[in-house]
Coordinates of C-alpha atoms and ligand atoms in Angstrom, one line a residue:
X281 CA 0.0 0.0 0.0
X282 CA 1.3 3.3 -0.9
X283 CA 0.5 7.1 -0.2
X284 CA -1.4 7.9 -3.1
X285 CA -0.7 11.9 -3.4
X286 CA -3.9 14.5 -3.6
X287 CA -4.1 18.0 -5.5
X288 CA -6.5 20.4 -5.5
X289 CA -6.7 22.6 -7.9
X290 CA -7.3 26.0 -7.5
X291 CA -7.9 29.2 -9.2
X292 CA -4.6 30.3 -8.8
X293 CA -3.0 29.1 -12.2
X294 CA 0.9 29.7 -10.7
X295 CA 0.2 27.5 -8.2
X296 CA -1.7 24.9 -10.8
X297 CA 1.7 24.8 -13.0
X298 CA 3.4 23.6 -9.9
X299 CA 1.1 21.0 -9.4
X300 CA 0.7 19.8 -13.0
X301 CA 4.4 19.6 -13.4
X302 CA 5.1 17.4 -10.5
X303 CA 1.9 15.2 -11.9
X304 CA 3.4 15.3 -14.8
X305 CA 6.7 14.1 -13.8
X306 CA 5.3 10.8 -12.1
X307 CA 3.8 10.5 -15.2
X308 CA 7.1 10.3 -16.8
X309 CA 8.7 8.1 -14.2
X310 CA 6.1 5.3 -14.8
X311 CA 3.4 5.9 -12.3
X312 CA 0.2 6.6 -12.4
X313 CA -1.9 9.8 -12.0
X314 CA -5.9 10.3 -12.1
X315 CA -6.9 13.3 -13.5
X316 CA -10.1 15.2 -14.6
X317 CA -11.4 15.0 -18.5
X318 CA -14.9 16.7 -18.9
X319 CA -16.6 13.2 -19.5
X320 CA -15.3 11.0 -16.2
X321 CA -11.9 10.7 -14.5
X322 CA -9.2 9.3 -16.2
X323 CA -5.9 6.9 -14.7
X324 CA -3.3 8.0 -16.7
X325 CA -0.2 6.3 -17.4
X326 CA 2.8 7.1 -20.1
X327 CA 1.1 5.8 -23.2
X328 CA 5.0 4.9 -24.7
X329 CA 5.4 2.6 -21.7
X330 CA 4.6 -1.1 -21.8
X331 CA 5.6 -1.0 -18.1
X332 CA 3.9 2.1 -16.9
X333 CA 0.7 0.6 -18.9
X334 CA 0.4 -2.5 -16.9
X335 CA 0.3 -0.3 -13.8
X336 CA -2.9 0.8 -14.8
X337 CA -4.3 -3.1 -15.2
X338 CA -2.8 -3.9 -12.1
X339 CA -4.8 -1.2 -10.2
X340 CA -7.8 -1.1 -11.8
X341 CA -8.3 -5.0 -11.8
X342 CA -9.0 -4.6 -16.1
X343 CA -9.3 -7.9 -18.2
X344 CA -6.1 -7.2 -20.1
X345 CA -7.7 -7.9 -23.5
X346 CA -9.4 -4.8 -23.0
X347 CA -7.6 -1.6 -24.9
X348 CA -7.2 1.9 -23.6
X349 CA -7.8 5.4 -25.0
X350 CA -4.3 7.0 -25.6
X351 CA -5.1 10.9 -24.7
X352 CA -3.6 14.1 -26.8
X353 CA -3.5 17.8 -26.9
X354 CA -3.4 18.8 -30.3
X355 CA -4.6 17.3 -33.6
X356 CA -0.8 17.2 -34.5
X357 CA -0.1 14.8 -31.8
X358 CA -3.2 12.7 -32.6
X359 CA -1.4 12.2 -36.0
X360 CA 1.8 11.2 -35.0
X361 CA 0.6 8.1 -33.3
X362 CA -1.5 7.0 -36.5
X363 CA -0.8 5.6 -40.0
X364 CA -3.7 7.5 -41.8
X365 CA -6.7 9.8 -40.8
X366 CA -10.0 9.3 -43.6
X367 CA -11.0 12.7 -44.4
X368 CA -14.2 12.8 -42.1
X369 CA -12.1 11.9 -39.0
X370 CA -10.2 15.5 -40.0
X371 CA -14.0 17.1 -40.4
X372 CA -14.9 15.2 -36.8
X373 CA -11.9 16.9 -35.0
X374 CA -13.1 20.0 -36.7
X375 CA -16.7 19.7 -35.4
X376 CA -16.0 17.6 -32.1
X377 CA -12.5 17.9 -30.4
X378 CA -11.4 18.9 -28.0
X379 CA -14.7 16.7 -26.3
X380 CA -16.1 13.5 -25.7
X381 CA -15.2 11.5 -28.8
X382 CA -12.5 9.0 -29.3
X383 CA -11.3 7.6 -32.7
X384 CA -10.3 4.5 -33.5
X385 CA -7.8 4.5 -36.0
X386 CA -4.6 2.5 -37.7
X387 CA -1.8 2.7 -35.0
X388 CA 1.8 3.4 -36.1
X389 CA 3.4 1.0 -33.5
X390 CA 4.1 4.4 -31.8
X391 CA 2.2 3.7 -28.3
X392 CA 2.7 0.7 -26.5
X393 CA 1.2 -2.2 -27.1
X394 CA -0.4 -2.5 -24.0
X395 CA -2.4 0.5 -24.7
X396 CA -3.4 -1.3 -27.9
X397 CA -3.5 -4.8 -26.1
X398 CA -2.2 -6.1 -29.7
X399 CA -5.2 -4.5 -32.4
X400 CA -3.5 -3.1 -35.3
X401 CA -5.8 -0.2 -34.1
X402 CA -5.6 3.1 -31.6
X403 CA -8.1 4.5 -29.3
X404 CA -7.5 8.1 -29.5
X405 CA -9.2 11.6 -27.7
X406 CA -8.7 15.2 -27.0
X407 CA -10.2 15.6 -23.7
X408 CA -11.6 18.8 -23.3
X409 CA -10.7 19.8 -20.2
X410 CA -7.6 22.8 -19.0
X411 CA -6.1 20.2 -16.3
X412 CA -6.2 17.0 -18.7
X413 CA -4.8 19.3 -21.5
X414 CA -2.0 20.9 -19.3
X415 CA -1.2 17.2 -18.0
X416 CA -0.7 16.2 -21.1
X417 CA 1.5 18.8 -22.5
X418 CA 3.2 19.1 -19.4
X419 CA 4.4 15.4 -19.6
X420 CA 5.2 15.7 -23.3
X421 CA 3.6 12.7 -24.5
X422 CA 0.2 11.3 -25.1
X423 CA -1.4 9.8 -21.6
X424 CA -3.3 6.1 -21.7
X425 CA -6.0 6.6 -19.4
X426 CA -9.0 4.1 -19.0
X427 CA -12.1 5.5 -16.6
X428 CA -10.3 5.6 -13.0
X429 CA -12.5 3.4 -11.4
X430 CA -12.1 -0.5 -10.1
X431 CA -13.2 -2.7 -13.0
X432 CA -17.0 -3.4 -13.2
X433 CA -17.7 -0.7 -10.7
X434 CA -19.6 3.1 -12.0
X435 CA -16.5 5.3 -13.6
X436 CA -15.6 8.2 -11.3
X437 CA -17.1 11.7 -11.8
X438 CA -15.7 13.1 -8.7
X439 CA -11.9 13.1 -6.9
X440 CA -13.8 11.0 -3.9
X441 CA -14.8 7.9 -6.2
X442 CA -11.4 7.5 -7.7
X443 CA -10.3 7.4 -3.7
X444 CA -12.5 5.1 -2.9
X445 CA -11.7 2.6 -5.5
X446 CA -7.6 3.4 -6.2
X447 CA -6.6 5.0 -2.9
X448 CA -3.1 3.4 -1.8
X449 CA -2.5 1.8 -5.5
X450 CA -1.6 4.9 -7.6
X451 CA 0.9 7.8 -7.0
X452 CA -1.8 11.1 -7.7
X453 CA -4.8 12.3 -8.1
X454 CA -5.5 15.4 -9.5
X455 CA -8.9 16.9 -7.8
X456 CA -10.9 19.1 -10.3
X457 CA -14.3 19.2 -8.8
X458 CA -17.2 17.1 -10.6
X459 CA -16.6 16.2 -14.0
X460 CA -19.1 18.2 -16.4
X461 CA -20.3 15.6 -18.9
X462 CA -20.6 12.4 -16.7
X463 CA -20.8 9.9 -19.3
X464 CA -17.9 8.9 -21.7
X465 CA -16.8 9.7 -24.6
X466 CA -18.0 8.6 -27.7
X467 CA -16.2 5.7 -29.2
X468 CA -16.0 5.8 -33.3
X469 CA -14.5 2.9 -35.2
X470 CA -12.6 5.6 -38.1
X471 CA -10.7 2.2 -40.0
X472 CA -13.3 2.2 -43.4
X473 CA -15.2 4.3 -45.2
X474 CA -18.1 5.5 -42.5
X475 CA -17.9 5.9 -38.7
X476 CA -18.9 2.9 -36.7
X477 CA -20.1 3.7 -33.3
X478 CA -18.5 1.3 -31.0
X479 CA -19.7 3.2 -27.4
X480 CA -22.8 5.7 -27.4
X481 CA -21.2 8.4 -25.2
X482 CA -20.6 12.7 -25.1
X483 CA -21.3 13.3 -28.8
X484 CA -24.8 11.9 -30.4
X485 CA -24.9 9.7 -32.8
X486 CA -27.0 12.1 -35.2
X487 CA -24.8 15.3 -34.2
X488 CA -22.6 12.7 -35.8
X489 CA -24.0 12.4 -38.8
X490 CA -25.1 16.1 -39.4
X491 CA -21.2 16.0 -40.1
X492 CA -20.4 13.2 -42.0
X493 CA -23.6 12.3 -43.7
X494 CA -23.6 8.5 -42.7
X495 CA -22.8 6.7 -39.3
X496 CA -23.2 3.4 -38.5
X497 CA -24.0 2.3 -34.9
X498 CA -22.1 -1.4 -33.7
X499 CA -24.0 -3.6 -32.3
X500 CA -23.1 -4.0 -28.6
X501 CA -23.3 -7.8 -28.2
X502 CA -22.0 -9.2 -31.1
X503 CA -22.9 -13.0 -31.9
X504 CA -19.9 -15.5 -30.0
X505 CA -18.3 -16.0 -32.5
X506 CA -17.4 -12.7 -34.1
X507 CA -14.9 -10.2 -31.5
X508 CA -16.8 -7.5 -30.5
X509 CA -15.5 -4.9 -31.9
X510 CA -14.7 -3.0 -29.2
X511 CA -13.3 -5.4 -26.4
X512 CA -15.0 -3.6 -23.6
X513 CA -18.5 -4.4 -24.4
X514 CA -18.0 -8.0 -23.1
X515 CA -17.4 -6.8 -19.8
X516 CA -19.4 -6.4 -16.7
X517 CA -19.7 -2.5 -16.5
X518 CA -20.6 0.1 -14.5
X519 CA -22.4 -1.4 -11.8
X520 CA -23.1 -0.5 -8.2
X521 CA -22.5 -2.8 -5.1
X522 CA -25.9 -4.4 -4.9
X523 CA -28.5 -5.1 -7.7
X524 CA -30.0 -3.1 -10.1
X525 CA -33.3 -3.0 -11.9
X526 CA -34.7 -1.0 -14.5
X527 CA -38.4 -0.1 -14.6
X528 CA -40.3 2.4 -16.5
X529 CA -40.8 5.8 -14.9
X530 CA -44.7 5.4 -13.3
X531 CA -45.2 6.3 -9.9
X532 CA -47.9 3.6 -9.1
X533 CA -45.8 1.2 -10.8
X534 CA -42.3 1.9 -9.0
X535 CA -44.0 2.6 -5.4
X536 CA -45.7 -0.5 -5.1
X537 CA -42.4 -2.2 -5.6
X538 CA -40.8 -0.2 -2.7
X539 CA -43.8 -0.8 -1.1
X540 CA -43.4 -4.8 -1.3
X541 CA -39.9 -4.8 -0.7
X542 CA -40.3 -3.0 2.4
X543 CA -42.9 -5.2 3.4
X544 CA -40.6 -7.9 2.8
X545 CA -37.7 -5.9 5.3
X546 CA -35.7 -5.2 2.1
X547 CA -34.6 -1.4 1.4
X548 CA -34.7 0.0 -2.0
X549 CA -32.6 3.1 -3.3
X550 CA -34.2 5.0 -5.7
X551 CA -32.6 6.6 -8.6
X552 CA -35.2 9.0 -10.1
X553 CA -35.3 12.4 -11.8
X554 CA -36.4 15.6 -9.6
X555 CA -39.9 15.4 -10.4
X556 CA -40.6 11.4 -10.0
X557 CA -38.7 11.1 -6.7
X558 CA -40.5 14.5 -5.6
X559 CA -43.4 11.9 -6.2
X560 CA -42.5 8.5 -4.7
X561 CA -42.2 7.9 -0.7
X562 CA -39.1 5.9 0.0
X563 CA -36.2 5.7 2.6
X564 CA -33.5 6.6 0.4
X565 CA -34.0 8.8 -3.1
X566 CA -31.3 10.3 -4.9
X567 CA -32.6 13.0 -7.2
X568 CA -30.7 12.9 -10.3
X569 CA -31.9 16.4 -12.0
X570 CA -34.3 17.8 -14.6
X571 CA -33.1 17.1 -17.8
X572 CA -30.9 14.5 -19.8
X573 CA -27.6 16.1 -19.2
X574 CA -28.0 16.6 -15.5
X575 CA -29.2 13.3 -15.0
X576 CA -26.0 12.3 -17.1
X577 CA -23.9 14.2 -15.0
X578 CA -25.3 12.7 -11.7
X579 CA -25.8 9.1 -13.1
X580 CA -22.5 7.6 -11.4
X581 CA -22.6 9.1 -8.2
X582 CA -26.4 8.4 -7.7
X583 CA -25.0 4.2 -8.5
X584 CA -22.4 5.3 -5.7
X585 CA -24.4 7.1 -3.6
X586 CA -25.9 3.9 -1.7
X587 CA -22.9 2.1 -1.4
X588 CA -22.3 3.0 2.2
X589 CA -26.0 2.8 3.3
X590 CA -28.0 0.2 4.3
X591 CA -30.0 -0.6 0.7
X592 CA -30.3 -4.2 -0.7
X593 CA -31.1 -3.2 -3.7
X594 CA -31.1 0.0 -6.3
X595 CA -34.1 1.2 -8.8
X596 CA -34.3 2.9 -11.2
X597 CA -36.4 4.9 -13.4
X598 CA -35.6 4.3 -17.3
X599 CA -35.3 7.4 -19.8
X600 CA -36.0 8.4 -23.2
X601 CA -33.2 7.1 -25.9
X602 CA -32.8 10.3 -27.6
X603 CA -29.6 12.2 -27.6
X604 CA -27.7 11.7 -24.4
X605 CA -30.8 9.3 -23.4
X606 CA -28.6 6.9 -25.7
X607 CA -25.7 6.9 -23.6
X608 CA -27.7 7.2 -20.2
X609 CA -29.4 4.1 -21.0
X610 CA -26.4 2.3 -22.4
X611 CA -24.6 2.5 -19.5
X612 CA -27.9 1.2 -17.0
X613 CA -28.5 -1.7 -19.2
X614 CA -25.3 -2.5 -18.7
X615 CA -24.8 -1.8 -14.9
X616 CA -28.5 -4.1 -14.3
X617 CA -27.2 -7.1 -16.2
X618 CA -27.6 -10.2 -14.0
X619 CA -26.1 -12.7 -13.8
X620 CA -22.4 -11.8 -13.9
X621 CA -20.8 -12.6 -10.7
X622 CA -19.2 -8.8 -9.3
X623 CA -15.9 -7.7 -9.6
X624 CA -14.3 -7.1 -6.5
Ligands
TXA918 O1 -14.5 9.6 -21.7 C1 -13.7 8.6 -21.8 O2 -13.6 8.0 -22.9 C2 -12.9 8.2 -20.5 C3 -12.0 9.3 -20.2 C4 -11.1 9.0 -19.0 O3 -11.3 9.7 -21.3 N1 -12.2 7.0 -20.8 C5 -12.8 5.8 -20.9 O4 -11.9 4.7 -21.0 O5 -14.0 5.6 -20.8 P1 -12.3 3.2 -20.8 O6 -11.0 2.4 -20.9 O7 -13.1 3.0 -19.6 O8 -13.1 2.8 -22.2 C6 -12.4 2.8 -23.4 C7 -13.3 2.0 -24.4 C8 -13.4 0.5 -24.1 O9 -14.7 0.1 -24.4 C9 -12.3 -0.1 -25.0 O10 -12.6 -1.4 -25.3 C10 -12.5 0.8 -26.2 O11 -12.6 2.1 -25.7 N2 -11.3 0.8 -27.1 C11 -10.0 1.2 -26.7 N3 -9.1 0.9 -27.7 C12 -9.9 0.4 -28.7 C13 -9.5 -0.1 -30.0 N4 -8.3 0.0 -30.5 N5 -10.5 -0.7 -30.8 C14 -11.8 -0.7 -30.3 N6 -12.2 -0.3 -29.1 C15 -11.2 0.3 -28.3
MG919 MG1 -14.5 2.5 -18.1

């Protein structure tokens, strides 16, 4: 068990150099930093490093089939870690980075294979976000950085989650208040001729394809057979400590089933936007906001937020799949699946 190190960033930007710097420098020695993007936090590790890489697989308990997202500052450095870029990869950088989208394009052998765990392909982003961007610049080379979270467990929108699941097994964590997005990026499969979405995430699917034209969306669970696409769809994702379920969003319907599990002795956390949990009598309700993008903002913490109360089991109310809905959804359907034994 080591000390892992906490910064928080302030205002002051002489005093943010500093920090960045000596972040930066662990980065360079091999270890490994969390950081904020504007989607969810990242662990990053030096992406040139098989060594430093494996670090991150260590800590985070990741199957190491599974790739990682190498993360740049400039379009420049995006390019020198790739073969070729199509011509609507340069119009999405136009359009979409810095921000939540990641391309998946032809590596040059330049990052480590274990960033690449062996494809012939690269995961690459610009994270929008002054701390991620000065971290990476700072350090000189692109960052591999997977969510910053225990494998299988909700990814981390705040300093706290990444505490509670890395604290003692990584050098730093850089504290930059709640991240502003809450869901991850976009992942877009750029090797032929139209996009391929491989992860629903920060940019739509149709704000996509007012760009492009086309866009062609993977599906998640890919026959046996056939890879998926993108190795981390096979994985148990994003869930919290105790079950999940998924049920429509009727009042009658959801407080008859807190209703029966208290009757039973069981208590149920509820996950609900303002107005429904405004509505519904239960022990333990976490609002999650108004609208799509605060309830994608709050998403993870709400699945955190029981984890040190007494609840046996979590609902929640299902939303709309339209725009960030996509990605909302995508990530619930994912963190209800049963029968999967937990991770740690
Ligand atoms: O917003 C985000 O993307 C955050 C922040 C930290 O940048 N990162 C993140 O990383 O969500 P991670 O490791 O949790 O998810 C990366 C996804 C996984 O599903 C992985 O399988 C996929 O990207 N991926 C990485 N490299 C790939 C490749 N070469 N081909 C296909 N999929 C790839
Ligand atoms: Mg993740």
């Amino acid at each position: 068990m080591k000390k892992t190190k906490q910064w928080t960033l302030a205002t002051d930007k002489k005093a943010n150099d500093e920090i960045i710097e000596e972040a930066a420098a662990m980065i360079n020695a091999g270890e490994l930093v969390a950081f904020p993007t504007e989607t969810v936090y990242g662990l990053g590790a030096d992406a040139l490093s098989d060594e430093a890489v494996e670090r991150i697989f260590q800590a985070k308990g990741r199957p190491q089939d599974n790739p990682l997202i190498a993360h740049v500052a400039t379009q420049e450095q995006l390019l020198s870690l790739v073969t070729s870029v199509p011509p609507f990869v340069e119009q999405l950088i136009y359009h979409f980075s810095p921000g939540p989208i990641t391309y998946v394009l032809p590596s040059n052998g330049t990052c480590a294979s274990r960033v690449t765990a062996g494809l012939s392909t690269v995961a690459i982003r610009i994270p929008d976000h002054p701390v991620a961007l000065a971290l990476i610049k700072a350090s000189g080379r692109p960052i591999a950085a997977p969510s910053a979270n225990t494998s299988g467990k909700p990814s981390p929108t705040e300093a706290s989650h990444v505490i509670e699941d890395l604290s003692g097994k990584i050098a730093g964590i850089l504290d930059g208040g709640q991240t502003g997005i809450g869901m991850e990026s976009t992942v877009v499969d750029c090797t032929s001729n139209v996009p391929i979405i491989l992860r629903p995430g920060g940019v739509t699917a149709d704000e996509i394809r007012k760009v492009v034209g086309e866009v062609k969306i993977a599906n998640a669970q890919s026959t046996e057979e056939k890879k998926p696409l993108s190795p981390g769809v096979k994985y148990r994702h994003y869930s919290p400590d105790v079950p999940l379920t998924l049920m429509r969003p009727s009042v009658t319907h959801m407080q008859q089933y807190i209703d029966d599990a208290q009757a039973n002795g069981k208590i149920v956390g509820v996950l609900a936007s303002d107005a429904l949990s405004r509505q519904l009598i239960a022990r333990k309700t976490f609002a999650l906001g108004s609208d799509l993008s605060q309830i994608a903002k709050n998403i993870y913490r709400g699945l955190r937020s029981f984890s040190h109360e007494e609840v046996d089991e979590i609902i929640c109310e299902t939303f709309p799949k339209e725009g960030i809905g996509i990605a909302i959804m995508n990530r619930l359907e994912r963190a209800a699946e049963k029968n999967s034994t937990n991770n740690k």
